[in-house]
Short mmCIF file of C-alpha atoms and ligand atoms in Angstrom, two decimals:
data_model
loop_
_atom_site.label_atom_id
_atom_site.label_comp_id
_atom_site.label_asym_id
_atom_site.label_seq_id
_atom_site.Cartn_x
_atom_site.Cartn_y
_atom_site.Cartn_z
CA MET A 14 197.90 224.00 51.25
CA ALA A 15 198.88 220.52 50.23
CA ALA A 16 198.27 221.28 46.60
CA ARG A 17 200.70 224.14 46.71
CA ARG A 18 203.40 222.09 48.41
CA LYS A 19 206.30 220.98 46.24
CA ARG A 20 205.94 217.78 44.29
CA LYS A 21 207.77 214.97 46.04
CA ALA A 22 211.43 214.60 45.27
CA LYS A 23 212.11 211.73 42.95
CA GLY A 24 213.70 208.77 44.65
CA ASP A 25 212.66 209.54 48.24
CA PRO A 26 212.77 205.95 49.45
CA LEU A 27 209.89 206.16 51.93
CA ARG A 28 207.38 208.25 50.00
CA GLY A 29 206.20 206.04 47.19
CA ARG A 30 202.59 206.51 48.21
CA PHE A 31 202.73 210.28 48.66
CA THR A 32 202.36 212.96 46.05
CA VAL A 33 203.99 215.89 47.84
CA GLU A 34 207.15 216.44 49.80
CA GLN A 35 207.22 216.24 53.57
CA HIS A 36 206.59 219.46 55.46
CA PRO A 37 209.95 220.87 56.62
CA ALA A 38 208.78 220.91 60.25
CA LEU A 39 208.07 217.19 60.04
CA VAL A 40 211.41 216.58 58.37
CA ARG A 41 213.12 218.37 61.22
CA ILE A 42 211.34 216.75 64.12
CA ASN A 43 211.52 213.31 62.55
CA ARG A 44 215.18 213.41 61.64
CA SER A 45 217.39 211.61 64.15
CA TYR A 46 220.60 211.32 62.14
CA ASP A 47 222.52 213.80 64.25
CA VAL A 48 221.77 211.73 67.33
CA ASP A 49 221.91 208.18 66.04
CA CYS A 50 224.90 208.60 63.70
CA ARG A 51 227.05 207.62 66.65
CA MET A 52 225.73 204.10 66.21
CA TRP A 53 227.29 203.79 62.77
CA PRO A 54 229.59 200.92 63.75
CA GLN A 55 226.66 198.97 65.16
CA ASP A 56 224.38 199.81 62.25
CA ILE A 57 226.91 198.66 59.71
CA ALA A 58 227.77 195.53 61.70
CA GLY A 59 224.06 194.67 61.80
CA SER A 60 223.72 195.26 58.07
CA ILE A 61 226.75 193.15 57.27
CA ALA A 62 225.36 190.25 59.29
CA HIS A 63 222.00 190.69 57.59
CA ALA A 64 223.56 190.82 54.11
CA MET A 65 225.58 187.67 54.81
CA MET A 66 222.48 185.88 55.99
CA LEU A 67 220.52 186.96 52.91
CA GLY A 68 223.20 185.37 50.75
CA ASP A 69 223.49 182.26 52.88
CA THR A 70 219.77 181.56 52.76
CA GLY A 71 219.56 182.22 49.02
CA ILE A 72 217.21 185.17 49.49
CA VAL A 73 219.72 187.15 47.42
CA THR A 74 222.49 185.69 45.30
CA LYS A 75 225.88 185.02 46.85
CA ALA A 76 227.38 187.61 44.51
CA ALA A 77 224.89 190.27 45.57
CA SER A 78 225.50 189.46 49.23
CA LYS A 79 229.25 189.82 48.72
CA ARG A 80 228.85 193.14 46.96
CA MET A 81 226.69 194.40 49.80
CA VAL A 82 229.19 193.32 52.44
CA LYS A 83 232.07 194.92 50.56
CA GLY A 84 230.08 198.09 50.00
CA LEU A 85 229.15 198.25 53.67
CA GLN A 86 232.79 197.91 54.62
CA LYS A 87 233.53 200.86 52.36
CA VAL A 88 230.82 202.90 54.04
CA ALA A 89 232.34 201.97 57.41
CA ALA A 90 235.74 203.14 56.20
CA GLU A 91 234.22 206.48 55.21
CA PHE A 92 232.75 206.90 58.67
CA ALA A 93 236.01 205.88 60.25
CA ASP A 94 238.14 208.37 58.31
CA GLY A 95 235.59 211.14 58.56
CA SER A 96 234.83 211.34 54.87
CA PHE A 97 231.22 210.15 55.11
CA GLU A 98 228.94 212.93 53.96
CA PRO A 99 225.44 212.83 55.39
CA ARG A 100 222.61 214.40 53.41
CA GLU A 101 219.77 216.47 54.75
CA SER A 102 217.49 213.80 53.34
CA ASP A 103 219.09 211.05 55.47
CA GLU A 104 216.41 210.67 58.10
CA ASP A 105 218.53 208.50 60.37
CA ILE A 106 221.70 206.42 60.43
CA HIS A 107 219.89 203.46 58.86
CA MET A 108 218.73 205.44 55.84
CA ALA A 109 222.11 207.15 55.53
CA VAL A 110 224.03 203.88 55.38
CA GLU A 111 221.62 202.30 52.92
CA ARG A 112 221.63 205.41 50.73
CA ARG A 113 225.41 205.49 50.58
CA LEU A 114 225.62 201.75 49.97
CA THR A 115 223.30 202.07 47.00
CA GLU A 116 225.37 204.94 45.62
CA LEU A 117 228.45 202.77 45.91
CA ILE A 118 227.22 199.42 44.58
CA GLY A 119 224.12 200.26 42.59
CA PRO A 120 220.99 198.08 42.39
CA ASP A 121 222.20 195.42 44.88
CA GLY A 122 222.09 198.11 47.58
CA ALA A 123 218.33 198.10 47.13
CA ARG A 124 218.24 194.45 48.25
CA LEU A 125 219.75 195.07 51.69
CA HIS A 126 216.47 195.99 53.33
CA THR A 127 214.86 192.68 52.31
CA ALA A 128 213.14 191.04 55.30
CA ARG A 129 214.15 193.84 57.62
CA SER A 130 212.61 197.00 59.04
CA ARG A 131 214.23 199.91 60.73
CA ASN A 132 212.28 198.80 63.76
CA ASP A 133 214.25 195.59 64.28
CA GLN A 134 217.33 197.31 62.93
CA VAL A 135 217.33 200.09 65.50
CA ALA A 136 216.47 197.72 68.34
CA THR A 137 219.48 195.61 67.34
CA ASP A 138 221.78 198.60 66.90
CA VAL A 139 220.94 200.05 70.25
CA ARG A 140 221.57 196.78 72.06
CA LEU A 141 224.93 196.41 70.37
CA TYR A 142 225.69 199.99 71.32
CA LEU A 143 224.60 199.39 74.87
CA ALA A 144 227.03 196.50 75.22
CA SER A 145 229.97 198.63 74.16
CA ALA A 146 228.90 201.64 76.24
CA ALA A 147 228.48 199.45 79.31
CA GLU A 148 231.91 197.95 78.78
CA SER A 149 233.57 201.33 78.44
CA ILE A 150 231.85 202.62 81.56
CA GLU A 151 232.91 199.54 83.48
CA LEU A 152 236.56 200.08 82.52
CA ASN A 153 236.37 203.71 83.58
CA VAL A 154 234.66 202.89 86.85
CA GLN A 155 237.55 200.53 87.53
CA GLN A 156 239.93 203.42 86.91
CA ALA A 157 238.10 205.43 89.55
CA GLN A 158 238.25 202.46 91.90
CA ARG A 159 241.99 202.20 91.33
CA ALA A 160 242.40 205.91 92.03
CA LEU A 161 240.62 205.36 95.34
CA LEU A 162 242.83 202.36 96.14
CA ALA A 163 245.94 204.44 95.52
CA LEU A 164 244.72 206.93 98.11
CA VAL A 165 243.94 204.13 100.55
CA GLU A 166 247.50 202.90 100.11
CA ARG A 167 248.96 206.34 100.65
CA ASP A 168 246.78 207.85 103.35
CA GLY A 169 244.45 205.07 104.40
CA ALA A 170 245.66 204.97 108.00
CA PHE A 171 244.74 208.60 108.80
CA VAL A 172 242.18 208.76 111.59
CA LEU A 173 239.08 210.90 111.06
CA PRO A 174 235.50 210.97 112.24
CA PHE A 175 232.73 209.31 110.37
CA TYR A 176 229.49 211.19 110.43
CA THR A 177 225.84 210.47 110.89
CA HIS A 178 223.49 213.38 110.25
CA LEU A 179 226.70 215.28 109.53
CA GLN A 180 227.45 215.16 113.26
CA ARG A 181 230.75 213.64 114.27
CA ALA A 182 229.98 210.09 115.29
CA GLN A 183 232.96 207.78 115.85
CA PRO A 184 236.57 207.51 114.71
CA VAL A 185 237.41 205.52 111.59
CA VAL A 186 240.38 205.53 109.26
CA LEU A 187 240.30 207.27 105.90
CA GLY A 188 240.97 204.02 104.08
CA HIS A 189 237.71 202.63 105.34
CA GLY A 190 235.75 205.59 104.03
CA LEU A 191 237.43 205.48 100.63
CA LEU A 192 236.94 201.73 100.33
CA ALA A 193 233.25 202.31 100.98
CA TYR A 194 233.17 204.15 97.64
CA VAL A 195 235.04 201.32 95.95
CA GLU A 196 232.40 198.89 97.21
CA MET A 197 229.54 201.17 96.29
CA LEU A 198 230.79 201.55 92.73
CA GLU A 199 231.10 197.79 92.45
CA ARG A 200 227.50 197.38 93.52
CA ASP A 201 226.45 199.98 90.96
CA LEU A 202 228.36 198.15 88.24
CA GLN A 203 226.34 195.03 88.88
CA SER A 204 223.36 196.64 87.18
CA ALA A 205 225.39 198.62 84.66
CA ARG A 206 226.76 195.53 82.93
CA TYR A 207 225.10 194.32 79.75
CA GLU A 208 225.38 191.03 78.00
CA LEU A 209 223.97 190.57 74.56
CA ASP A 210 221.31 187.91 74.86
CA GLU A 211 218.28 188.27 72.58
CA CYS A 212 218.75 189.61 69.07
CA PRO A 213 215.80 191.58 67.68
CA LEU A 214 216.97 191.33 64.06
CA GLY A 215 214.42 189.49 61.94
CA ALA A 216 211.47 190.74 63.97
CA CYS A 217 211.12 193.21 61.08
CA ALA A 218 208.45 195.82 61.74
CA GLY A 219 207.15 193.68 64.60
CA ALA A 220 205.40 190.85 62.80
CA GLY A 221 208.34 188.93 61.37
CA THR A 222 208.59 187.96 57.72
CA SER A 223 207.43 185.33 55.28
CA LEU A 224 210.90 185.15 53.74
CA PRO A 225 213.13 182.25 54.85
CA ILE A 226 215.62 184.26 56.94
CA ASP A 227 217.95 182.63 59.45
CA ARG A 228 217.65 184.57 62.68
CA ARG A 229 219.98 182.23 64.52
CA MET A 230 222.72 183.02 62.07
CA THR A 231 222.43 186.82 62.42
CA ALA A 232 222.12 186.56 66.19
CA LYS A 233 225.28 184.51 66.34
CA LEU A 234 227.20 186.69 63.89
CA LEU A 235 226.45 189.73 66.04
CA GLY A 236 227.42 188.07 69.30
CA PHE A 237 223.95 187.57 70.76
CA LYS A 238 223.03 184.33 72.50
CA ARG A 239 219.81 183.77 70.57
CA PRO A 240 217.13 185.49 68.52
CA SER A 241 214.47 187.22 70.59
CA PRO A 242 211.50 184.89 71.00
CA ASN A 243 208.69 187.35 70.26
CA SER A 244 208.86 189.72 67.31
CA LEU A 245 206.48 192.26 68.82
CA GLU A 246 208.35 192.47 72.08
CA ALA A 247 211.60 192.71 70.16
CA VAL A 248 210.72 196.02 68.52
CA SER A 249 208.64 197.47 71.34
CA SER A 250 210.73 197.22 74.48
CA ARG A 251 213.50 199.51 75.60
CA ASN A 252 213.64 198.10 79.10
CA ASP A 253 217.05 196.54 78.60
CA ILE A 254 218.35 200.06 78.06
CA ALA A 255 216.50 201.11 81.19
CA ARG A 256 218.15 198.34 83.15
CA VAL A 257 221.64 199.47 82.17
CA LEU A 258 220.70 203.12 82.61
CA SER A 259 219.64 202.33 86.15
CA GLY A 260 223.19 201.06 86.68
CA PHE A 261 224.57 204.25 85.11
CA ALA A 262 222.30 206.28 87.37
CA ALA A 263 223.54 204.37 90.40
CA ILE A 264 227.15 205.14 89.41
CA ALA A 265 226.27 208.79 88.91
CA VAL A 266 224.55 208.96 92.29
CA THR A 267 227.59 207.40 93.97
CA LEU A 268 229.88 209.88 92.24
CA SER A 269 227.60 212.72 93.31
CA ARG A 270 228.04 211.61 96.90
CA LEU A 271 231.79 211.46 96.46
CA GLY A 272 231.49 214.99 95.07
CA ALA A 273 229.58 216.03 98.17
CA ASP A 274 232.30 214.60 100.40
CA LEU A 275 235.00 216.37 98.41
CA VAL A 276 233.15 219.66 98.76
CA LEU A 277 232.91 219.18 102.52
CA TRP A 278 236.44 217.90 102.99
CA THR A 279 237.98 220.76 101.02
CA SER A 280 235.90 223.46 102.74
CA SER A 281 237.71 225.63 105.25
CA GLU A 282 235.27 224.44 107.91
CA PHE A 283 236.44 220.83 107.52
CA GLY A 284 239.89 221.42 106.06
CA PHE A 285 240.47 217.68 105.69
CA ALA A 286 241.68 217.81 102.11
CA ARG A 287 243.07 220.08 99.47
CA LEU A 288 242.64 219.63 95.75
CA GLY A 289 245.62 220.36 93.53
CA ASP A 290 245.73 223.59 91.55
CA GLY A 291 244.89 221.81 88.30
CA VAL A 292 241.61 220.53 89.71
CA SER A 293 240.64 223.66 91.62
CA THR A 294 238.81 226.70 90.33
CA GLY A 295 239.11 230.39 91.13
CA SER A 296 236.52 233.10 91.50
CA SER A 297 235.89 236.03 89.17
CA ILE A 298 235.92 238.48 92.06
CA MET A 299 237.55 236.91 95.13
CA PRO A 300 241.22 236.34 94.40
CA GLN A 301 241.74 233.98 97.32
CA LYS A 302 239.10 231.46 96.28
CA ARG A 303 239.98 227.85 95.73
CA ASN A 304 236.76 226.14 94.74
CA ALA A 305 235.91 222.53 94.07
CA ASP A 306 233.72 223.09 91.01
CA GLY A 307 234.51 219.62 89.70
CA ALA A 308 233.09 218.07 92.84
CA GLU A 309 230.01 220.28 92.74
CA LEU A 310 229.42 219.30 89.14
CA LEU A 311 229.67 215.65 90.14
CA ARG A 312 226.62 216.33 92.25
CA ALA A 313 224.72 218.25 89.61
CA LYS A 314 225.57 216.20 86.53
CA ALA A 315 224.18 213.14 88.20
CA THR A 316 220.75 214.61 87.56
CA ARG A 317 221.30 214.16 83.84
CA VAL A 318 221.64 210.45 84.36
CA THR A 319 218.82 209.96 86.82
CA GLY A 320 216.74 212.22 84.59
CA ALA A 321 217.59 210.18 81.50
CA LEU A 322 216.51 207.00 83.25
CA GLY A 323 213.23 208.62 84.19
CA ARG A 324 212.75 209.86 80.62
CA LEU A 325 213.38 206.44 79.18
CA PHE A 326 210.62 204.96 81.28
CA GLU A 327 208.36 207.94 80.62
CA VAL A 328 208.80 207.59 76.87
CA GLN A 329 207.53 204.02 77.09
CA ARG A 330 204.84 204.62 79.68
CA GLY A 331 201.39 204.27 78.20
CA LEU A 332 202.57 203.12 74.77
CA PRO A 333 200.43 200.37 73.31
CA MET A 334 202.35 197.30 72.14
CA GLY A 335 204.28 197.88 68.92
CA TYR A 336 206.80 200.33 67.55
CA PHE A 337 206.11 204.06 67.80
CA LYS A 338 208.36 206.97 66.87
CA ASP A 339 208.32 207.87 70.56
CA LEU A 340 210.91 205.14 70.95
CA GLN A 341 213.36 207.12 68.87
CA GLU A 342 213.90 209.26 71.97
CA ASP A 343 215.50 206.28 73.74
CA LYS A 344 218.84 207.19 72.27
CA THR A 345 218.96 210.78 73.44
CA ALA A 346 218.41 209.43 76.95
CA LEU A 347 221.04 206.72 76.60
CA PHE A 348 223.67 208.94 75.03
CA GLU A 349 223.13 211.81 77.43
CA ALA A 350 223.46 209.48 80.39
CA GLU A 351 226.51 207.78 78.94
CA ASP A 352 228.25 211.07 78.19
CA ALA A 353 227.52 212.45 81.63
CA VAL A 354 228.82 209.35 83.42
CA GLU A 355 231.97 209.28 81.29
CA GLU A 356 232.58 212.95 82.00
CA MET A 357 231.95 212.44 85.70
CA LEU A 358 234.31 209.48 85.92
CA GLU A 359 236.99 211.47 84.19
CA ILE A 360 236.83 214.41 86.60
CA ALA A 361 236.48 212.10 89.60
CA CYS A 362 239.70 210.32 88.60
CA ALA A 363 241.45 213.63 88.00
CA MET A 364 240.49 214.97 91.42
CA LEU A 365 241.29 211.72 93.23
CA GLY A 366 244.66 211.76 91.51
CA ASP A 367 245.47 215.25 92.77
CA ILE A 368 244.26 215.52 96.34
CA SER A 369 246.14 215.71 99.62
CA PHE A 370 244.72 214.96 103.03
CA ASP A 371 245.51 216.85 106.20
CA ALA A 372 246.11 214.15 108.80
CA ALA A 373 246.39 216.66 111.65
CA ARG A 374 243.07 218.37 110.85
CA MET A 375 241.29 215.05 110.61
CA ARG A 376 242.77 213.84 113.87
CA ALA A 377 241.87 217.10 115.58
CA ALA A 378 238.25 216.57 114.58
CA VAL A 379 238.34 213.13 116.19
CA GLU A 380 240.19 214.20 119.29
CA ASP A 381 238.28 217.37 120.00
CA PRO A 382 237.62 216.61 123.68
CA THR A 383 234.13 218.09 123.56
CA GLY A 384 233.15 216.01 120.54
CA TYR A 385 232.75 212.88 122.70
CA LEU A 386 233.42 210.53 119.79
CA LEU A 387 234.57 207.88 122.23
CA ALA A 388 231.38 207.75 124.24
CA THR A 389 230.40 204.47 122.58
CA GLU A 390 233.77 202.99 123.62
CA ALA A 391 232.96 203.80 127.26
CA ALA A 392 229.52 202.19 126.89
CA ASP A 393 231.02 199.11 125.22
CA TRP A 394 233.55 198.91 128.08
CA LEU A 395 230.66 198.72 130.55
CA VAL A 396 229.00 196.05 128.42
CA ARG A 397 232.17 194.00 128.73
CA GLN A 398 231.72 194.23 132.51
CA GLY A 399 228.31 192.66 132.15
CA VAL A 400 226.21 195.83 132.14
CA PRO A 401 223.17 195.75 129.80
CA PHE A 402 223.79 198.07 126.84
CA ARG A 403 220.76 200.30 127.51
CA GLU A 404 221.96 200.86 131.08
CA ALA A 405 225.49 201.58 129.83
CA HIS A 406 224.13 204.00 127.21
CA GLU A 407 222.26 205.93 129.87
CA ALA A 408 225.21 206.01 132.23
CA VAL A 409 227.58 207.29 129.57
CA GLY A 410 224.94 209.81 128.49
CA ALA A 411 225.04 211.22 132.03
CA LEU A 412 228.82 211.15 131.91
CA VAL A 413 228.85 213.15 128.67
CA SER A 414 226.48 215.64 130.18
CA ALA A 415 228.74 216.05 133.24
CA ALA A 416 231.81 216.40 131.02
CA GLU A 417 230.08 218.94 128.82
CA ALA A 418 229.09 221.01 131.86
CA ALA A 419 232.73 220.97 132.98
CA GLY A 420 234.00 221.72 129.46
CA LEU A 421 236.14 218.59 129.54
CA GLY A 422 236.64 215.49 127.47
CA LEU A 423 235.62 212.08 128.85
CA GLU A 424 239.23 211.05 129.21
CA GLU A 425 239.87 214.17 131.28
CA LEU A 426 237.24 213.34 133.92
CA PRO A 427 238.43 211.93 137.23
CA LEU A 428 237.48 208.37 138.04
CA GLU A 429 235.00 209.40 140.72
CA VAL A 430 232.87 211.14 138.09
CA PHE A 431 232.90 207.91 136.08
CA ARG A 432 231.91 205.97 139.19
CA ARG A 433 229.07 208.36 139.90
CA ALA A 434 227.75 207.65 136.43
CA HIS A 435 228.13 203.90 136.93
CA ARG A 436 229.60 202.00 139.85
CA LYS A 437 231.22 199.40 137.56
CA PHE A 438 233.69 201.91 136.07
CA ASP A 439 237.35 201.53 137.11
CA GLU A 440 240.80 202.75 135.99
CA ASP A 441 240.79 200.42 133.06
CA VAL A 442 238.24 202.47 131.16
CA TYR A 443 240.84 205.14 130.29
CA LYS A 444 242.61 202.58 128.11
CA VAL A 445 239.81 202.54 125.55
CA LEU A 446 239.44 206.30 125.51
CA SER A 447 241.84 206.99 122.66
CA ALA A 448 241.00 207.40 118.99
CA ASP A 449 243.68 204.98 117.84
CA GLY A 450 242.72 202.40 120.44
CA ALA A 451 239.08 202.75 119.45
CA VAL A 452 239.80 202.27 115.76
CA ARG A 453 242.11 199.33 116.44
CA SER A 454 239.51 197.62 118.57
CA ARG A 455 236.85 197.69 115.83
CA ARG A 456 238.06 194.41 114.47
CA VAL A 457 234.59 193.26 113.54
CA LEU A 458 234.26 191.81 110.05
CA GLY A 459 233.86 194.72 107.62
CA GLY A 460 234.93 197.20 110.27
CA PRO A 461 237.41 200.10 110.17
CA SER A 462 240.34 198.65 112.09
CA PRO A 463 243.64 199.18 110.28
CA ALA A 464 244.01 195.40 110.02
CA GLY A 465 240.54 195.11 108.51
CA VAL A 466 241.24 197.90 106.05
CA LYS A 467 244.44 196.17 105.02
CA ARG A 468 242.45 193.02 104.29
CA GLN A 469 239.90 194.94 102.23
CA LEU A 470 242.67 196.65 100.30
CA ALA A 471 244.43 193.38 99.54
CA ARG A 472 241.19 191.87 98.24
CA TRP A 473 240.59 194.85 95.96
CA ARG A 474 244.15 194.95 94.70
CA LYS A 475 243.85 191.31 93.76
CA LYS A 476 240.65 192.04 91.94
CA LEU A 477 241.63 195.25 90.15
CA GLY A 478 245.39 195.03 89.92
N1 LIG B 512 215.13 206.37 63.77
C1 LIG B 512 214.17 205.41 64.22
C2 LIG B 512 214.36 205.16 65.71
O1 LIG B 512 215.36 205.53 66.22
C3 LIG B 512 214.35 204.14 63.49
C4 LIG B 512 213.14 203.33 63.37
C5 LIG B 512 212.16 203.98 62.47
N2 LIG B 512 211.06 203.15 62.21
C6 LIG B 512 209.94 203.60 61.68
N3 LIG B 512 209.02 202.75 61.49
N4 LIG B 512 209.79 204.83 61.37
O2 LIG B 512 213.52 204.60 66.37
#
């Protein structure tokens, strides 16, 4: 077999020790250019820093270093204006850039890879990429937070139930529910942020180099705090990507829950909200349909992100220390997660920007007399008269049962029924049996009273503008 395979192409930079060409199946599975070409800005930035350092340390001449930097800038310009032409033989972005550089500047291009391996190169590139992806996601999460704040400003005072187990529980205001998403996204962002700290460049294949490179210089030029302290770790770990991906996954999960709420709210059963025509979908058979596909896809697309996080860990699980080609799959996970979150944020903002809430429907759900959403208010009223909460809970439970049997709301029951349930009840209890009164009285820190929501809103406006 091997004997019949084509002689190796002249000039294949990685096959000096082989006598035949690579099997096409291996070429295909090994080639990552189509995936990692999106890191061209980071790859070229890394190479420029490396070339400058090679000149500064005298490993190459100053003139050669300058020619490399200039050449790399030209390659960058080709990528930027779309004129860069990849070749089938470019295994990945690193080989593509080096190949083009050598075409442009000749023999000095062959000096760029001095004291460097693609192992430290890719680890550096991906960290640089991660920093910019994390920043872009943060900005877009803030857009979604602002879209939520705008709704809080407009409709935040509408009263609606909050749910536990999807059963109506107690009245809150819409602003409180929307601000819960703002908070949740903020929490998610805490793990989705990435600061460049340790620079892998100079770790080479994993065992460093005997050449007198200056790792501090390249680290600094690229915006890292310091060179990574262990060359093997530097090329072997992808856990910093995993850390940020876990933040992306958290954002995606939050957005999926927002999607779930939008699906419920816009259903005819709830009827709390209506999405604008531009963000609603029709059906191929039922002309009346007005679906919330965008919200449903928020739920489903989140699996891409949680799945990518799982894959990133799985790719590393069981790997001995050192670089393996397995790690090349880190980028498909990162990019897929990034793309999904960006797409999700975009549709979330679009839907939040084109939604109307039905105050009357929401209020009706709270004030449905047989929903008994104010039962806790009655129990709390008893507590204020000195009744132990458990006793109050039981008494109001009996009251609800009596009301249910009569088909009435609590507020519709005569006082004697209240007094039968607990002798401490008097006229005053009716005062707390209104949705607005209940919401207003929940002045506890972090609670849903209109005054509390106003405070939350002010804090967020100050923070996000
Ligand atoms: N494309 C490779 C990756 O993404 C670059 C590193 C290749 N290193 C190697 N020794 N083959 O991981």
